[in-house]
Structures are given as structure tokens and as C-alpha cells.
Amino acid sequence: MDVTIITGKNKNLFHSLKSKYPSFNTILYTDKVYEYMQSSDILISKASGITVFEALYAEIPLYIINLFLLQEISNARYIAKR
């Protein structure tokens, strides 16, 4: 199994994951998110609006975790119904 984790601009998370899981492909911010999605079998993420839209556009399964904000809960409910 190949695992890619995109931590965005969170450098602390990047360094923590890079040291704990050296076999994972852990990267910081990238403008190639769509390319990573296209090569993925599943996306595991929170339900932010941009992430949900990109996953739907890329037509990959989305597993939602860490629902916290009201908007993320609404996004998760929307995609669950559809």
C-alpha cells in the first residue's frame, strides 16, 4: 500500500509524520492536489468545501474524518445524501 499525506502549510505535522512514518510519502503544500487525487484509490480527509469539491471532480471515494465545524458537518451530510 502506498500512502501519501499532504499536510499543507502545517510544518509541525509534516515533520512529526515524516519521522513517525518514514515509508509514507509526506509532503507540504502542493499545487498538484488534483494529480495526487487522480492517482488515488480513496481520499481520507476532513470535509472542507474545497476538498469535497476536488474529490467529487476527481471522482474518487471520500472518507470523511474529524467533523468539527458546522460547515464541514453540512458538507458531509450533503455528499452522504448524494
CSV table of N, CA and C in Angstrom, one decimal:
chain,number,residue,atom,x,y,z
A,1,MET,N,0.9,-1.2,0.0
A,1,MET,CA,0.0,0.0,0.0
A,1,MET,C,0.9,1.2,0.0
A,2,ASP,N,0.6,2.2,-0.9
A,2,ASP,CA,1.3,3.5,-0.9
A,2,ASP,C,0.4,4.5,-0.2
A,3,VAL,N,1.0,5.3,0.7
A,3,VAL,CA,0.3,6.3,1.4
A,3,VAL,C,0.9,7.7,1.1
A,4,THR,N,0.1,8.6,0.7
A,4,THR,CA,0.6,10.0,0.5
A,4,THR,C,-0.2,10.9,1.5
A,5,ILE,N,0.5,11.7,2.2
A,5,ILE,CA,-0.1,12.6,3.2
A,5,ILE,C,0.3,14.0,2.8
A,6,ILE,N,-0.7,14.9,2.5
A,6,ILE,CA,-0.4,16.3,2.2
A,6,ILE,C,-0.8,17.1,3.4
A,7,THR,N,0.2,17.7,4.0
A,7,THR,CA,0.0,18.4,5.3
A,7,THR,C,-0.2,19.9,5.0
A,8,GLY,N,-0.3,20.4,3.8
A,8,GLY,CA,-0.5,21.8,3.5
A,8,GLY,C,0.7,22.6,4.1
A,9,LYS,N,0.4,23.7,4.8
A,9,LYS,CA,1.4,24.5,5.3
A,9,LYS,C,1.8,24.2,6.8
A,10,ASN,N,1.2,23.1,7.3
A,10,ASN,CA,1.5,22.7,8.7
A,10,ASN,C,2.8,22.0,8.8
A,11,LYS,N,3.9,22.7,9.0
A,11,LYS,CA,5.2,22.2,9.1
A,11,LYS,C,5.4,21.3,10.3
A,12,ASN,N,4.8,21.6,11.4
A,12,ASN,CA,4.9,20.7,12.6
A,12,ASN,C,4.4,19.3,12.3
A,13,LEU,N,3.2,19.3,11.7
A,13,LEU,CA,2.6,18.0,11.3
A,13,LEU,C,3.4,17.3,10.3
A,14,PHE,N,3.9,18.0,9.3
A,14,PHE,CA,4.8,17.4,8.3
A,14,PHE,C,6.0,16.7,9.0
A,15,HIS,N,6.7,17.4,9.8
A,15,HIS,CA,7.9,16.8,10.5
A,15,HIS,C,7.6,15.7,11.4
A,16,SER,N,6.5,15.8,12.1
A,16,SER,CA,6.0,14.7,13.0
A,16,SER,C,5.7,13.4,12.2
A,17,LEU,N,4.9,13.6,11.2
A,17,LEU,CA,4.5,12.4,10.4
A,17,LEU,C,5.7,11.8,9.6
A,18,LYS,N,6.6,12.7,9.1
A,18,LYS,CA,7.8,12.2,8.4
A,18,LYS,C,8.7,11.4,9.3
A,19,SER,N,8.8,11.8,10.5
A,19,SER,CA,9.7,11.0,11.4
A,19,SER,C,9.0,9.7,11.9
A,20,LYS,N,7.7,9.8,12.2
A,20,LYS,CA,6.9,8.6,12.7
A,20,LYS,C,6.7,7.5,11.6
A,21,TYR,N,6.5,8.0,10.3
A,21,TYR,CA,6.1,7.1,9.3
A,21,TYR,C,7.0,7.4,8.0
A,22,PRO,N,8.3,7.0,8.1
A,22,PRO,CA,9.2,7.3,7.0
A,22,PRO,C,8.8,6.6,5.7
A,23,SER,N,8.0,5.5,5.7
A,23,SER,CA,7.7,4.9,4.5
A,23,SER,C,6.5,5.6,3.8
A,24,PHE,N,5.9,6.5,4.4
A,24,PHE,CA,4.8,7.3,3.8
A,24,PHE,C,5.4,8.4,3.0
A,25,ASN,N,4.7,8.8,1.9
A,25,ASN,CA,5.1,9.9,1.1
A,25,ASN,C,4.4,11.1,1.7
A,26,THR,N,5.2,11.9,2.5
A,26,THR,CA,4.6,13.0,3.2
A,26,THR,C,5.1,14.3,2.6
A,27,ILE,N,4.2,15.2,2.2
A,27,ILE,CA,4.6,16.4,1.5
A,27,ILE,C,3.9,17.6,2.1
A,28,LEU,N,4.5,18.8,2.0
A,28,LEU,CA,3.9,20.0,2.4
A,28,LEU,C,3.0,20.5,1.3
A,29,TYR,N,2.7,21.8,1.3
A,29,TYR,CA,1.8,22.4,0.4
A,29,TYR,C,2.2,22.0,-1.0
A,30,THR,N,1.2,21.8,-1.9
A,30,THR,CA,1.4,21.5,-3.3
A,30,THR,C,0.3,22.1,-4.1
A,31,ASP,N,0.6,22.4,-5.3
A,31,ASP,CA,-0.5,22.9,-6.2
A,31,ASP,C,-0.9,21.7,-7.2
A,32,LYS,N,-0.5,20.5,-6.8
A,32,LYS,CA,-0.8,19.4,-7.7
A,32,LYS,C,-1.7,18.4,-7.0
A,33,VAL,N,-2.6,18.9,-6.2
A,33,VAL,CA,-3.5,18.1,-5.4
A,33,VAL,C,-4.4,17.2,-6.4
A,34,TYR,N,-4.9,17.8,-7.4
A,34,TYR,CA,-5.7,17.1,-8.4
A,34,TYR,C,-4.9,15.9,-8.9
A,35,GLU,N,-3.6,16.0,-9.2
A,35,GLU,CA,-2.8,14.9,-9.8
A,35,GLU,C,-2.7,13.8,-8.7
A,36,TYR,N,-2.5,14.2,-7.5
A,36,TYR,CA,-2.5,13.2,-6.4
A,36,TYR,C,-3.8,12.5,-6.3
A,37,MET,N,-4.9,13.2,-6.4
A,37,MET,CA,-6.2,12.6,-6.3
A,37,MET,C,-6.5,11.6,-7.4
A,38,GLN,N,-6.0,12.0,-8.6
A,38,GLN,CA,-6.2,11.1,-9.8
A,38,GLN,C,-5.5,9.8,-9.7
A,39,SER,N,-4.4,9.8,-8.9
A,39,SER,CA,-3.7,8.5,-8.8
A,39,SER,C,-4.1,7.8,-7.5
A,40,SER,N,-5.1,8.2,-6.8
A,40,SER,CA,-5.6,7.7,-5.5
A,40,SER,C,-6.7,6.7,-5.7
A,41,ASP,N,-6.8,5.8,-4.8
A,41,ASP,CA,-8.0,4.9,-4.7
A,41,ASP,C,-9.0,5.4,-3.7
A,42,ILE,N,-8.6,6.2,-2.7
A,42,ILE,CA,-9.5,6.8,-1.8
A,42,ILE,C,-8.8,8.1,-1.2
A,43,LEU,N,-9.7,9.0,-0.8
A,43,LEU,CA,-9.2,10.2,-0.1
A,43,LEU,C,-9.7,10.2,1.3
A,44,ILE,N,-8.9,10.3,2.3
A,44,ILE,CA,-9.3,10.4,3.7
A,44,ILE,C,-9.0,11.8,4.1
A,45,SER,N,-10.0,12.6,4.5
A,45,SER,CA,-9.9,14.0,4.8
A,45,SER,C,-11.0,14.5,5.6
A,46,LYS,N,-10.8,15.7,6.1
A,46,LYS,CA,-12.0,16.5,6.7
A,46,LYS,C,-12.8,17.0,5.5
A,47,ALA,N,-14.0,17.4,5.8
A,47,ALA,CA,-15.0,17.8,4.8
A,47,ALA,C,-15.0,19.3,4.5
A,48,SER,N,-13.8,19.8,4.2
A,48,SER,CA,-13.7,21.3,3.8
A,48,SER,C,-14.3,21.4,2.4
A,49,GLY,N,-14.9,22.5,2.1
A,49,GLY,CA,-15.6,22.7,0.9
A,49,GLY,C,-14.7,22.5,-0.3
A,50,ILE,N,-13.5,23.0,-0.3
A,50,ILE,CA,-12.6,22.8,-1.5
A,50,ILE,C,-12.2,21.3,-1.6
A,51,THR,N,-11.9,20.6,-0.5
A,51,THR,CA,-11.5,19.2,-0.6
A,51,THR,C,-12.7,18.4,-1.1
A,52,VAL,N,-13.9,18.6,-0.6
A,52,VAL,CA,-15.1,17.9,-1.1
A,52,VAL,C,-15.3,18.1,-2.6
A,53,PHE,N,-15.2,19.4,-3.0
A,53,PHE,CA,-15.4,19.7,-4.5
A,53,PHE,C,-14.3,19.0,-5.3
A,54,GLU,N,-13.0,19.0,-4.9
A,54,GLU,CA,-12.0,18.4,-5.7
A,54,GLU,C,-12.1,16.9,-5.7
A,55,ALA,N,-12.6,16.3,-4.6
A,55,ALA,CA,-12.8,14.8,-4.6
A,55,ALA,C,-13.9,14.4,-5.6
A,56,LEU,N,-15.0,15.2,-5.5
A,56,LEU,CA,-16.1,15.0,-6.5
A,56,LEU,C,-15.7,15.1,-7.9
A,57,TYR,N,-14.9,16.2,-8.2
A,57,TYR,CA,-14.5,16.5,-9.5
A,57,TYR,C,-13.5,15.4,-10.0
A,58,ALA,N,-12.7,14.9,-9.1
A,58,ALA,CA,-11.8,13.8,-9.5
A,58,ALA,C,-12.4,12.4,-9.5
A,59,GLU,N,-13.7,12.3,-9.0
A,59,GLU,CA,-14.5,11.1,-9.0
A,59,GLU,C,-13.8,10.0,-8.2
A,60,ILE,N,-13.3,10.4,-7.0
A,60,ILE,CA,-12.7,9.3,-6.1
A,60,ILE,C,-13.5,9.2,-4.8
A,61,PRO,N,-13.5,8.1,-4.2
A,61,PRO,CA,-14.2,7.9,-3.0
A,61,PRO,C,-13.6,8.8,-1.9
A,62,LEU,N,-14.5,9.3,-1.0
A,62,LEU,CA,-14.1,10.2,0.0
A,62,LEU,C,-14.5,9.6,1.4
A,63,TYR,N,-13.5,9.5,2.3
A,63,TYR,CA,-13.8,9.0,3.6
A,63,TYR,C,-13.6,10.2,4.5
A,64,ILE,N,-14.7,10.7,5.1
A,64,ILE,CA,-14.7,11.9,5.9
A,64,ILE,C,-14.3,11.6,7.4
A,65,ILE,N,-13.4,12.4,7.9
A,65,ILE,CA,-13.0,12.2,9.3
A,65,ILE,C,-13.0,13.6,10.0
A,66,ASN,N,-13.0,13.5,11.3
A,66,ASN,CA,-12.8,14.8,12.2
A,66,ASN,C,-13.8,15.9,11.9
A,67,LEU,N,-15.1,15.5,11.8
A,67,LEU,CA,-16.1,16.5,11.6
A,67,LEU,C,-16.1,17.4,12.8
A,68,PHE,N,-15.9,18.7,12.6
A,68,PHE,CA,-15.9,19.7,13.7
A,68,PHE,C,-16.7,20.9,13.5
A,69,LEU,N,-16.4,21.6,12.4
A,69,LEU,CA,-17.0,22.9,12.1
A,69,LEU,C,-18.4,22.6,11.5
A,70,LEU,N,-19.3,23.5,11.7
A,70,LEU,CA,-20.7,23.3,11.2
A,70,LEU,C,-20.7,23.2,9.7
A,71,GLN,N,-19.9,23.9,9.0
A,71,GLN,CA,-19.8,23.9,7.5
A,71,GLN,C,-19.3,22.5,7.1
A,72,GLU,N,-18.3,21.9,7.8
A,72,GLU,CA,-17.9,20.6,7.5
A,72,GLU,C,-18.9,19.5,7.7
A,73,ILE,N,-19.7,19.7,8.7
A,73,ILE,CA,-20.8,18.7,9.0
A,73,ILE,C,-21.8,18.9,7.9
A,74,SER,N,-22.2,20.1,7.5
A,74,SER,CA,-23.1,20.3,6.4
A,74,SER,C,-22.6,19.7,5.1
A,75,ASN,N,-21.3,19.9,4.8
A,75,ASN,CA,-20.7,19.3,3.6
A,75,ASN,C,-20.8,17.8,3.6
A,76,ALA,N,-20.5,17.2,4.8
A,76,ALA,CA,-20.5,15.7,4.9
A,76,ALA,C,-21.9,15.2,4.7
A,77,ARG,N,-22.9,15.9,5.2
A,77,ARG,CA,-24.3,15.5,5.1
A,77,ARG,C,-24.7,15.6,3.6
A,78,TYR,N,-24.3,16.6,2.9
A,78,TYR,CA,-24.6,16.9,1.5
A,78,TYR,C,-24.1,15.7,0.7
A,79,ILE,N,-22.8,15.3,0.8
A,79,ILE,CA,-22.3,14.3,0.0
A,79,ILE,C,-22.8,12.9,0.4
A,80,ALA,N,-23.2,12.7,1.6
A,80,ALA,CA,-23.8,11.5,2.0
A,80,ALA,C,-25.2,11.3,1.4
A,81,LYS,N,-25.9,12.3,1.2
A,81,LYS,CA,-27.2,12.2,0.6
A,81,LYS,C,-27.1,12.0,-0.9
A,82,ARG,N,-26.1,12.5,-1.5
A,82,ARG,CA,-25.9,12.4,-3.0
A,82,ARG,C,-25.1,11.2,-3.4
